[in-house]
């Protein structure tokens, strides 16, 4: 079990501040509304600030010596003491994982931040559409001799639109909607912007539980085999950065120090021996300078 990397007083202070959270009330096909209520809408207000602190100490710390934790999969599987409301996100994660192929030697996770959203009724702006189309072309040749298994995407309209454009380029690949990929503030970062110092602890735990659920959906060791698999995960900046920090066993409060623009590519490789590598972060070489956007 990991130890907290932040001093106890500092960590508790982070969770006694107030912030605005973002949530999604959309539901994926095949999951009950009762189960999703605790995830997408974030009905976790009953969890106390003390419980949040305890869970944060357990989930987001790292070993003091900073050595690679070999048994990271056991740490993620340990649900002892997790409140039922938060454990619900892990149930959803297990269901979503069924779309992936475990019998491979290497898993390639391709995270894509959605294209630039539209200010109007359209899902993506004109630039966002161009971004998504160019990203789709690049993904078609991203990994040699590896077939894409599934495209996961959040419930947000801009993520759905980006995923559909990518699917056209990748051919016969399944689309899977995940409420766990919703945007939010999974952890108050360090340094923390002024706006993030006004979040209530109850709001933060909802975002954290979804992000931890997303981590458990995608971060697991393949069983081994002669072939490799690839999955695309179309999501949002905060959750992508948080999941990558956690996957690499970095201090996750550093997530805001990473920056990835719209329709950029981040690539994690997970091997059957448990090694996790970051092959690329925020790759934008496929996007002309005049259509690179961040906000």
Short mmCIF file of N, CA and C in Angstrom, two decimals, residues 110-251:
data_model
loop_
_atom_site.label_atom_id
_atom_site.label_comp_id
_atom_site.label_asym_id
_atom_site.label_seq_id
_atom_site.Cartn_x
_atom_site.Cartn_y
_atom_site.Cartn_z
N UNK A 110 -3.75 4.59 -26.13
CA UNK A 110 -3.58 5.85 -26.84
C UNK A 110 -4.63 6.84 -26.33
N UNK A 111 -4.20 7.76 -25.49
CA UNK A 111 -5.10 8.78 -24.95
C UNK A 111 -5.16 9.95 -25.93
N UNK A 112 -6.37 10.38 -26.25
CA UNK A 112 -6.57 11.52 -27.14
C UNK A 112 -7.45 12.54 -26.43
N UNK A 113 -6.94 13.74 -26.29
CA UNK A 113 -7.81 14.80 -25.79
C UNK A 113 -8.76 15.18 -26.93
N UNK A 114 -10.01 15.42 -26.61
CA UNK A 114 -11.02 15.73 -27.63
C UNK A 114 -10.63 16.96 -28.45
N UNK A 115 -11.23 17.09 -29.63
CA UNK A 115 -11.00 18.27 -30.46
C UNK A 115 -11.63 19.51 -29.84
N UNK A 116 -11.28 20.66 -30.38
CA UNK A 116 -11.80 21.93 -29.84
C UNK A 116 -13.32 21.95 -29.88
N UNK A 117 -13.99 22.16 -28.74
CA UNK A 117 -15.45 22.20 -28.73
C UNK A 117 -15.99 23.43 -29.45
N UNK A 118 -17.24 23.33 -29.86
CA UNK A 118 -17.90 24.46 -30.51
C UNK A 118 -18.61 25.31 -29.47
N UNK A 119 -18.67 26.61 -29.73
CA UNK A 119 -19.43 27.50 -28.86
C UNK A 119 -20.92 27.46 -29.17
N UNK A 120 -21.28 26.87 -30.30
CA UNK A 120 -22.67 26.81 -30.71
C UNK A 120 -23.30 25.45 -30.48
N UNK A 121 -24.18 25.07 -31.40
CA UNK A 121 -24.91 23.81 -31.23
C UNK A 121 -24.11 22.61 -31.71
N UNK A 122 -23.10 22.85 -32.52
CA UNK A 122 -22.28 21.74 -33.02
C UNK A 122 -21.40 21.18 -31.91
N UNK A 123 -21.02 19.92 -32.06
CA UNK A 123 -20.19 19.27 -31.04
C UNK A 123 -18.75 19.78 -31.06
N UNK A 124 -18.22 20.00 -32.26
CA UNK A 124 -16.86 20.49 -32.42
C UNK A 124 -16.85 21.74 -33.29
N UNK A 125 -15.91 22.62 -33.03
CA UNK A 125 -15.74 23.79 -33.88
C UNK A 125 -15.17 23.35 -35.22
N UNK A 126 -15.10 24.28 -36.17
CA UNK A 126 -14.51 23.95 -37.47
C UNK A 126 -13.06 23.49 -37.30
N UNK A 127 -12.34 24.18 -36.42
CA UNK A 127 -10.97 23.77 -36.14
C UNK A 127 -10.95 22.42 -35.45
N UNK A 128 -11.90 22.20 -34.52
CA UNK A 128 -11.97 20.93 -33.82
C UNK A 128 -12.20 19.76 -34.75
N UNK A 129 -13.01 19.96 -35.79
CA UNK A 129 -13.24 18.91 -36.78
C UNK A 129 -11.96 18.59 -37.54
N UNK A 130 -11.23 19.63 -37.93
CA UNK A 130 -9.95 19.41 -38.61
C UNK A 130 -8.98 18.66 -37.71
N UNK A 131 -8.94 19.06 -36.45
CA UNK A 131 -8.04 18.40 -35.50
C UNK A 131 -8.36 16.91 -35.39
N UNK A 132 -9.64 16.61 -35.22
CA UNK A 132 -10.06 15.21 -35.05
C UNK A 132 -9.74 14.38 -36.29
N UNK A 133 -9.97 14.95 -37.47
CA UNK A 133 -9.70 14.22 -38.70
C UNK A 133 -8.22 13.93 -38.88
N UNK A 134 -7.38 14.90 -38.57
CA UNK A 134 -5.93 14.69 -38.69
C UNK A 134 -5.42 13.70 -37.65
N UNK A 135 -6.02 13.74 -36.46
CA UNK A 135 -5.65 12.78 -35.43
C UNK A 135 -6.04 11.36 -35.84
N UNK A 136 -7.21 11.24 -36.47
CA UNK A 136 -7.66 9.93 -36.94
C UNK A 136 -6.70 9.36 -37.97
N UNK A 137 -6.23 10.21 -38.88
CA UNK A 137 -5.28 9.76 -39.90
C UNK A 137 -3.98 9.29 -39.25
N UNK A 138 -3.52 10.04 -38.27
CA UNK A 138 -2.27 9.64 -37.61
C UNK A 138 -2.43 8.32 -36.86
N UNK A 139 -3.56 8.15 -36.17
CA UNK A 139 -3.75 6.93 -35.38
C UNK A 139 -3.78 5.68 -36.27
N UNK A 140 -4.22 5.85 -37.50
CA UNK A 140 -4.30 4.71 -38.42
C UNK A 140 -2.92 4.11 -38.68
N UNK A 141 -1.86 4.91 -38.49
CA UNK A 141 -0.50 4.42 -38.71
C UNK A 141 0.37 4.59 -37.47
N UNK A 142 -0.25 4.78 -36.33
CA UNK A 142 0.48 5.05 -35.09
C UNK A 142 1.35 3.88 -34.65
N UNK A 143 0.79 2.67 -34.70
CA UNK A 143 1.49 1.49 -34.22
C UNK A 143 1.51 0.44 -35.32
N UNK A 144 2.68 0.01 -35.71
CA UNK A 144 2.80 -0.94 -36.81
C UNK A 144 2.35 -2.33 -36.40
N UNK A 145 1.54 -2.94 -37.27
CA UNK A 145 1.11 -4.33 -37.12
C UNK A 145 0.33 -4.60 -35.83
N UNK A 146 -0.33 -3.60 -35.30
CA UNK A 146 -1.17 -3.76 -34.11
C UNK A 146 -2.57 -3.25 -34.43
N UNK A 147 -3.56 -4.08 -34.17
CA UNK A 147 -4.93 -3.69 -34.45
C UNK A 147 -5.57 -3.03 -33.22
N UNK A 148 -6.39 -2.03 -33.49
CA UNK A 148 -7.12 -1.38 -32.42
C UNK A 148 -8.33 -2.24 -32.05
N UNK A 149 -8.52 -2.38 -30.75
CA UNK A 149 -9.60 -3.23 -30.25
C UNK A 149 -10.87 -2.42 -29.98
N UNK A 150 -10.72 -1.25 -29.34
CA UNK A 150 -11.88 -0.49 -28.89
C UNK A 150 -11.50 0.97 -28.75
N UNK A 151 -12.50 1.83 -28.90
CA UNK A 151 -12.34 3.26 -28.64
C UNK A 151 -13.24 3.61 -27.46
N UNK A 152 -12.66 3.96 -26.34
CA UNK A 152 -13.42 4.44 -25.19
C UNK A 152 -13.55 5.96 -25.32
N UNK A 153 -14.67 6.50 -24.85
CA UNK A 153 -14.83 7.95 -24.86
C UNK A 153 -15.74 8.37 -23.72
N UNK A 154 -15.59 9.61 -23.30
CA UNK A 154 -16.44 10.14 -22.24
C UNK A 154 -17.82 10.45 -22.79
N UNK A 155 -18.72 10.86 -21.91
CA UNK A 155 -20.09 11.16 -22.31
C UNK A 155 -20.25 12.55 -22.90
N UNK A 156 -19.21 13.37 -22.84
CA UNK A 156 -19.28 14.73 -23.37
C UNK A 156 -19.42 14.72 -24.89
N UNK A 157 -20.19 15.67 -25.42
CA UNK A 157 -20.46 15.70 -26.85
C UNK A 157 -19.18 15.84 -27.67
N UNK A 158 -18.23 16.66 -27.21
CA UNK A 158 -17.00 16.84 -27.97
C UNK A 158 -16.16 15.56 -28.02
N UNK A 159 -16.24 14.76 -26.95
CA UNK A 159 -15.51 13.49 -26.94
C UNK A 159 -16.20 12.47 -27.85
N UNK A 160 -17.52 12.44 -27.82
CA UNK A 160 -18.26 11.53 -28.70
C UNK A 160 -17.95 11.82 -30.16
N UNK A 161 -17.99 13.12 -30.53
CA UNK A 161 -17.74 13.49 -31.93
C UNK A 161 -16.33 13.14 -32.35
N UNK A 162 -15.36 13.38 -31.49
CA UNK A 162 -13.97 13.05 -31.80
C UNK A 162 -13.80 11.54 -31.98
N UNK A 163 -14.42 10.77 -31.10
CA UNK A 163 -14.32 9.30 -31.18
C UNK A 163 -14.93 8.76 -32.47
N UNK A 164 -16.06 9.33 -32.89
CA UNK A 164 -16.72 8.85 -34.11
C UNK A 164 -15.86 9.13 -35.34
N UNK A 165 -15.20 10.27 -35.37
CA UNK A 165 -14.32 10.59 -36.49
C UNK A 165 -13.12 9.64 -36.52
N UNK A 166 -12.57 9.34 -35.36
CA UNK A 166 -11.44 8.41 -35.28
C UNK A 166 -11.86 7.02 -35.74
N UNK A 167 -13.05 6.61 -35.37
CA UNK A 167 -13.54 5.28 -35.74
C UNK A 167 -13.59 5.11 -37.26
N UNK A 168 -13.97 6.15 -37.98
CA UNK A 168 -14.03 6.06 -39.44
C UNK A 168 -12.68 5.72 -40.04
N UNK A 169 -11.62 6.19 -39.40
CA UNK A 169 -10.27 5.95 -39.90
C UNK A 169 -9.73 4.58 -39.50
N UNK A 170 -10.23 4.04 -38.38
CA UNK A 170 -9.69 2.78 -37.85
C UNK A 170 -10.48 1.56 -38.28
N UNK A 171 -11.63 1.77 -38.91
CA UNK A 171 -12.39 0.63 -39.41
C UNK A 171 -13.25 -0.04 -38.35
N UNK A 172 -13.25 -1.37 -38.37
CA UNK A 172 -14.12 -2.14 -37.48
C UNK A 172 -13.56 -2.18 -36.07
N UNK A 173 -13.88 -1.17 -35.31
CA UNK A 173 -13.45 -1.09 -33.92
C UNK A 173 -14.65 -0.63 -33.10
N UNK A 174 -14.82 -1.20 -31.92
CA UNK A 174 -15.98 -0.90 -31.08
C UNK A 174 -15.86 0.48 -30.44
N UNK A 175 -17.01 1.13 -30.26
CA UNK A 175 -17.09 2.38 -29.50
C UNK A 175 -17.68 2.07 -28.13
N UNK A 176 -17.07 2.56 -27.07
CA UNK A 176 -17.53 2.28 -25.71
C UNK A 176 -17.55 3.58 -24.90
N UNK A 177 -18.74 3.97 -24.48
CA UNK A 177 -18.87 5.19 -23.68
C UNK A 177 -18.58 4.89 -22.21
N UNK A 178 -17.80 5.76 -21.58
CA UNK A 178 -17.43 5.57 -20.18
C UNK A 178 -17.68 6.85 -19.38
N UNK A 179 -18.57 6.79 -18.39
CA UNK A 179 -18.80 7.95 -17.53
C UNK A 179 -17.61 8.24 -16.62
N UNK A 180 -16.72 7.27 -16.48
CA UNK A 180 -15.55 7.46 -15.62
C UNK A 180 -14.53 8.41 -16.23
N UNK A 181 -14.68 8.70 -17.52
CA UNK A 181 -13.76 9.60 -18.21
C UNK A 181 -14.22 11.05 -18.20
N UNK A 182 -15.28 11.35 -17.46
CA UNK A 182 -15.79 12.72 -17.40
C UNK A 182 -14.73 13.67 -16.84
N UNK A 183 -14.77 14.91 -17.31
CA UNK A 183 -13.82 15.89 -16.83
C UNK A 183 -14.14 16.28 -15.39
N UNK A 184 -13.13 16.71 -14.66
CA UNK A 184 -13.31 17.13 -13.27
C UNK A 184 -11.96 17.48 -12.69
N UNK A 185 -11.92 17.60 -11.37
CA UNK A 185 -10.67 17.87 -10.66
C UNK A 185 -10.41 16.67 -9.76
N UNK A 186 -9.65 15.68 -10.22
CA UNK A 186 -9.44 14.46 -9.45
C UNK A 186 -8.64 14.67 -8.18
N UNK A 187 -7.83 15.71 -8.17
CA UNK A 187 -6.99 16.02 -7.01
C UNK A 187 -6.54 17.46 -7.14
N UNK A 188 -6.61 18.21 -6.04
CA UNK A 188 -6.11 19.59 -6.09
C UNK A 188 -4.62 19.53 -6.39
N UNK A 189 -4.20 20.15 -7.49
CA UNK A 189 -2.79 20.03 -7.89
C UNK A 189 -1.88 20.93 -7.07
N UNK A 190 -0.61 20.72 -7.26
CA UNK A 190 0.40 21.56 -6.62
C UNK A 190 1.38 22.02 -7.69
N UNK A 191 1.48 23.34 -7.90
CA UNK A 191 0.79 24.42 -7.21
C UNK A 191 -0.68 24.49 -7.64
N UNK A 192 -1.53 25.00 -6.75
CA UNK A 192 -2.96 25.05 -7.01
C UNK A 192 -3.38 26.45 -7.45
N UNK A 193 -4.06 26.57 -8.60
CA UNK A 193 -4.61 27.87 -9.00
C UNK A 193 -5.64 28.35 -7.97
N UNK A 194 -5.87 29.63 -7.95
CA UNK A 194 -6.78 30.21 -6.97
C UNK A 194 -8.17 29.57 -7.03
N UNK A 195 -8.67 29.32 -8.26
CA UNK A 195 -10.02 28.79 -8.41
C UNK A 195 -10.15 27.40 -7.77
N UNK A 196 -9.05 26.64 -7.75
CA UNK A 196 -9.13 25.29 -7.19
C UNK A 196 -9.01 25.27 -5.68
N UNK A 197 -8.85 26.42 -5.07
CA UNK A 197 -8.79 26.48 -3.62
C UNK A 197 -10.16 26.70 -3.01
N UNK A 198 -11.20 26.62 -3.82
CA UNK A 198 -12.55 26.87 -3.33
C UNK A 198 -13.46 25.68 -3.55
N UNK A 199 -12.89 24.51 -3.67
CA UNK A 199 -13.66 23.28 -3.88
C UNK A 199 -14.07 22.64 -2.57
N UNK A 200 -15.34 22.24 -2.42
CA UNK A 200 -15.71 21.46 -1.23
C UNK A 200 -15.18 20.03 -1.36
N UNK A 201 -14.83 19.44 -0.24
CA UNK A 201 -14.27 18.09 -0.25
C UNK A 201 -15.24 17.10 -0.88
N UNK A 202 -16.55 17.30 -0.65
CA UNK A 202 -17.54 16.36 -1.17
C UNK A 202 -17.53 16.35 -2.70
N UNK A 203 -17.30 17.51 -3.30
CA UNK A 203 -17.25 17.57 -4.77
C UNK A 203 -15.99 16.89 -5.28
N UNK A 204 -14.90 17.08 -4.59
CA UNK A 204 -13.63 16.53 -5.03
C UNK A 204 -13.63 15.01 -5.04
N UNK A 205 -14.26 14.40 -4.05
CA UNK A 205 -14.22 12.94 -3.97
C UNK A 205 -15.00 12.31 -5.12
N UNK A 206 -16.02 13.00 -5.64
CA UNK A 206 -16.73 12.48 -6.80
C UNK A 206 -15.83 12.42 -8.02
N UNK A 207 -15.09 13.50 -8.23
CA UNK A 207 -14.17 13.53 -9.37
C UNK A 207 -13.04 12.52 -9.18
N UNK A 208 -12.54 12.42 -7.95
CA UNK A 208 -11.45 11.48 -7.68
C UNK A 208 -11.91 10.03 -7.90
N UNK A 209 -13.11 9.72 -7.46
CA UNK A 209 -13.58 8.34 -7.59
C UNK A 209 -13.73 7.96 -9.06
N UNK A 210 -14.22 8.90 -9.89
CA UNK A 210 -14.32 8.60 -11.31
C UNK A 210 -12.94 8.40 -11.93
N UNK A 211 -12.01 9.30 -11.58
CA UNK A 211 -10.65 9.18 -12.13
C UNK A 211 -9.98 7.88 -11.70
N UNK A 212 -10.18 7.50 -10.44
CA UNK A 212 -9.62 6.23 -9.97
C UNK A 212 -10.29 5.05 -10.66
N UNK A 213 -11.59 5.19 -10.95
CA UNK A 213 -12.27 4.16 -11.71
C UNK A 213 -11.73 4.06 -13.12
N UNK A 214 -11.46 5.21 -13.74
CA UNK A 214 -10.87 5.21 -15.08
C UNK A 214 -9.50 4.55 -15.07
N UNK A 215 -8.73 4.83 -14.02
CA UNK A 215 -7.42 4.21 -13.88
C UNK A 215 -7.55 2.69 -13.85
N UNK A 216 -8.50 2.18 -13.09
CA UNK A 216 -8.69 0.74 -12.97
C UNK A 216 -9.29 0.13 -14.23
N UNK A 217 -10.00 0.92 -15.01
CA UNK A 217 -10.51 0.43 -16.29
C UNK A 217 -9.36 0.12 -17.25
N UNK A 218 -8.38 1.00 -17.28
CA UNK A 218 -7.37 0.93 -18.33
C UNK A 218 -6.00 0.44 -17.88
N UNK A 219 -5.68 0.60 -16.60
CA UNK A 219 -4.34 0.20 -16.14
C UNK A 219 -4.39 -1.20 -15.53
N UNK A 220 -4.02 -2.18 -16.29
CA UNK A 220 -3.91 -3.55 -15.80
C UNK A 220 -2.93 -4.31 -16.70
N UNK A 221 -2.35 -5.31 -16.09
CA UNK A 221 -1.28 -6.07 -16.75
C UNK A 221 -1.86 -7.11 -17.70
N UNK A 222 -1.40 -7.16 -18.96
CA UNK A 222 -1.88 -8.20 -19.87
C UNK A 222 -1.36 -9.57 -19.44
N UNK A 223 -2.10 -10.60 -19.80
CA UNK A 223 -1.75 -11.96 -19.37
C UNK A 223 -0.57 -12.53 -20.14
N UNK A 224 -0.26 -11.96 -21.27
CA UNK A 224 0.83 -12.49 -22.09
C UNK A 224 0.30 -13.17 -23.33
N UNK A 225 1.07 -13.11 -24.39
CA UNK A 225 0.67 -13.71 -25.65
C UNK A 225 1.54 -13.18 -26.77
N UNK A 226 1.44 -13.78 -27.95
CA UNK A 226 2.30 -13.38 -29.07
C UNK A 226 1.92 -12.05 -29.70
N UNK A 227 0.69 -11.62 -29.52
CA UNK A 227 0.23 -10.40 -30.17
C UNK A 227 0.14 -9.24 -29.18
N UNK A 228 -0.08 -8.05 -29.72
CA UNK A 228 -0.28 -6.85 -28.92
C UNK A 228 -1.64 -6.26 -29.25
N UNK A 229 -2.15 -5.41 -28.38
CA UNK A 229 -3.43 -4.76 -28.63
C UNK A 229 -3.29 -3.26 -28.43
N UNK A 230 -4.21 -2.52 -29.04
CA UNK A 230 -4.22 -1.06 -28.89
C UNK A 230 -5.64 -0.60 -28.62
N UNK A 231 -5.76 0.38 -27.73
CA UNK A 231 -7.05 0.97 -27.40
C UNK A 231 -6.92 2.49 -27.45
N UNK A 232 -7.94 3.15 -27.95
CA UNK A 232 -7.97 4.61 -27.95
C UNK A 232 -8.89 5.06 -26.82
N UNK A 233 -8.46 6.09 -26.10
CA UNK A 233 -9.24 6.63 -24.99
C UNK A 233 -9.41 8.12 -25.23
N UNK A 234 -10.59 8.52 -25.67
CA UNK A 234 -10.87 9.93 -25.97
C UNK A 234 -11.47 10.56 -24.72
N UNK A 235 -10.74 11.46 -24.13
CA UNK A 235 -11.17 12.01 -22.84
C UNK A 235 -10.78 13.48 -22.74
N UNK A 236 -10.58 13.95 -21.53
CA UNK A 236 -10.35 15.36 -21.24
C UNK A 236 -8.99 15.54 -20.57
N UNK A 237 -8.52 16.78 -20.61
CA UNK A 237 -7.16 17.07 -20.16
C UNK A 237 -6.85 16.64 -18.75
N UNK A 238 -7.73 16.96 -17.80
CA UNK A 238 -7.42 16.67 -16.40
C UNK A 238 -7.34 15.18 -16.12
N UNK A 239 -8.33 14.43 -16.60
CA UNK A 239 -8.35 13.00 -16.30
C UNK A 239 -7.20 12.28 -17.00
N UNK A 240 -6.86 12.71 -18.22
CA UNK A 240 -5.73 12.09 -18.92
C UNK A 240 -4.44 12.31 -18.14
N UNK A 241 -4.21 13.53 -17.70
CA UNK A 241 -2.97 13.85 -16.98
C UNK A 241 -2.89 13.12 -15.65
N UNK A 242 -4.03 13.05 -14.94
CA UNK A 242 -4.06 12.36 -13.65
C UNK A 242 -3.77 10.86 -13.82
N UNK A 243 -4.45 10.24 -14.76
CA UNK A 243 -4.28 8.80 -14.98
C UNK A 243 -2.83 8.48 -15.37
N UNK A 244 -2.24 9.30 -16.21
CA UNK A 244 -0.86 9.05 -16.62
C UNK A 244 0.10 9.20 -15.44
N UNK A 245 -0.11 10.22 -14.61
CA UNK A 245 0.73 10.35 -13.42
C UNK A 245 0.62 9.13 -12.53
N UNK A 246 -0.60 8.66 -12.31
CA UNK A 246 -0.81 7.48 -11.46
C UNK A 246 -0.19 6.24 -12.09
N UNK A 247 -0.36 6.09 -13.40
CA UNK A 247 0.17 4.91 -14.08
C UNK A 247 1.69 4.84 -13.99
N UNK A 248 2.34 5.99 -14.01
CA UNK A 248 3.80 6.04 -13.95
C UNK A 248 4.32 6.11 -12.52
N UNK A 249 3.40 6.06 -11.54
CA UNK A 249 3.74 6.14 -10.12
C UNK A 249 4.45 7.45 -9.79
N UNK A 250 4.05 8.52 -10.47
CA UNK A 250 4.51 9.86 -10.15
C UNK A 250 3.56 10.48 -9.14
N UNK A 251 4.00 11.51 -8.46
CA UNK A 251 3.12 12.21 -7.53
C UNK A 251 1.96 12.80 -8.33
#
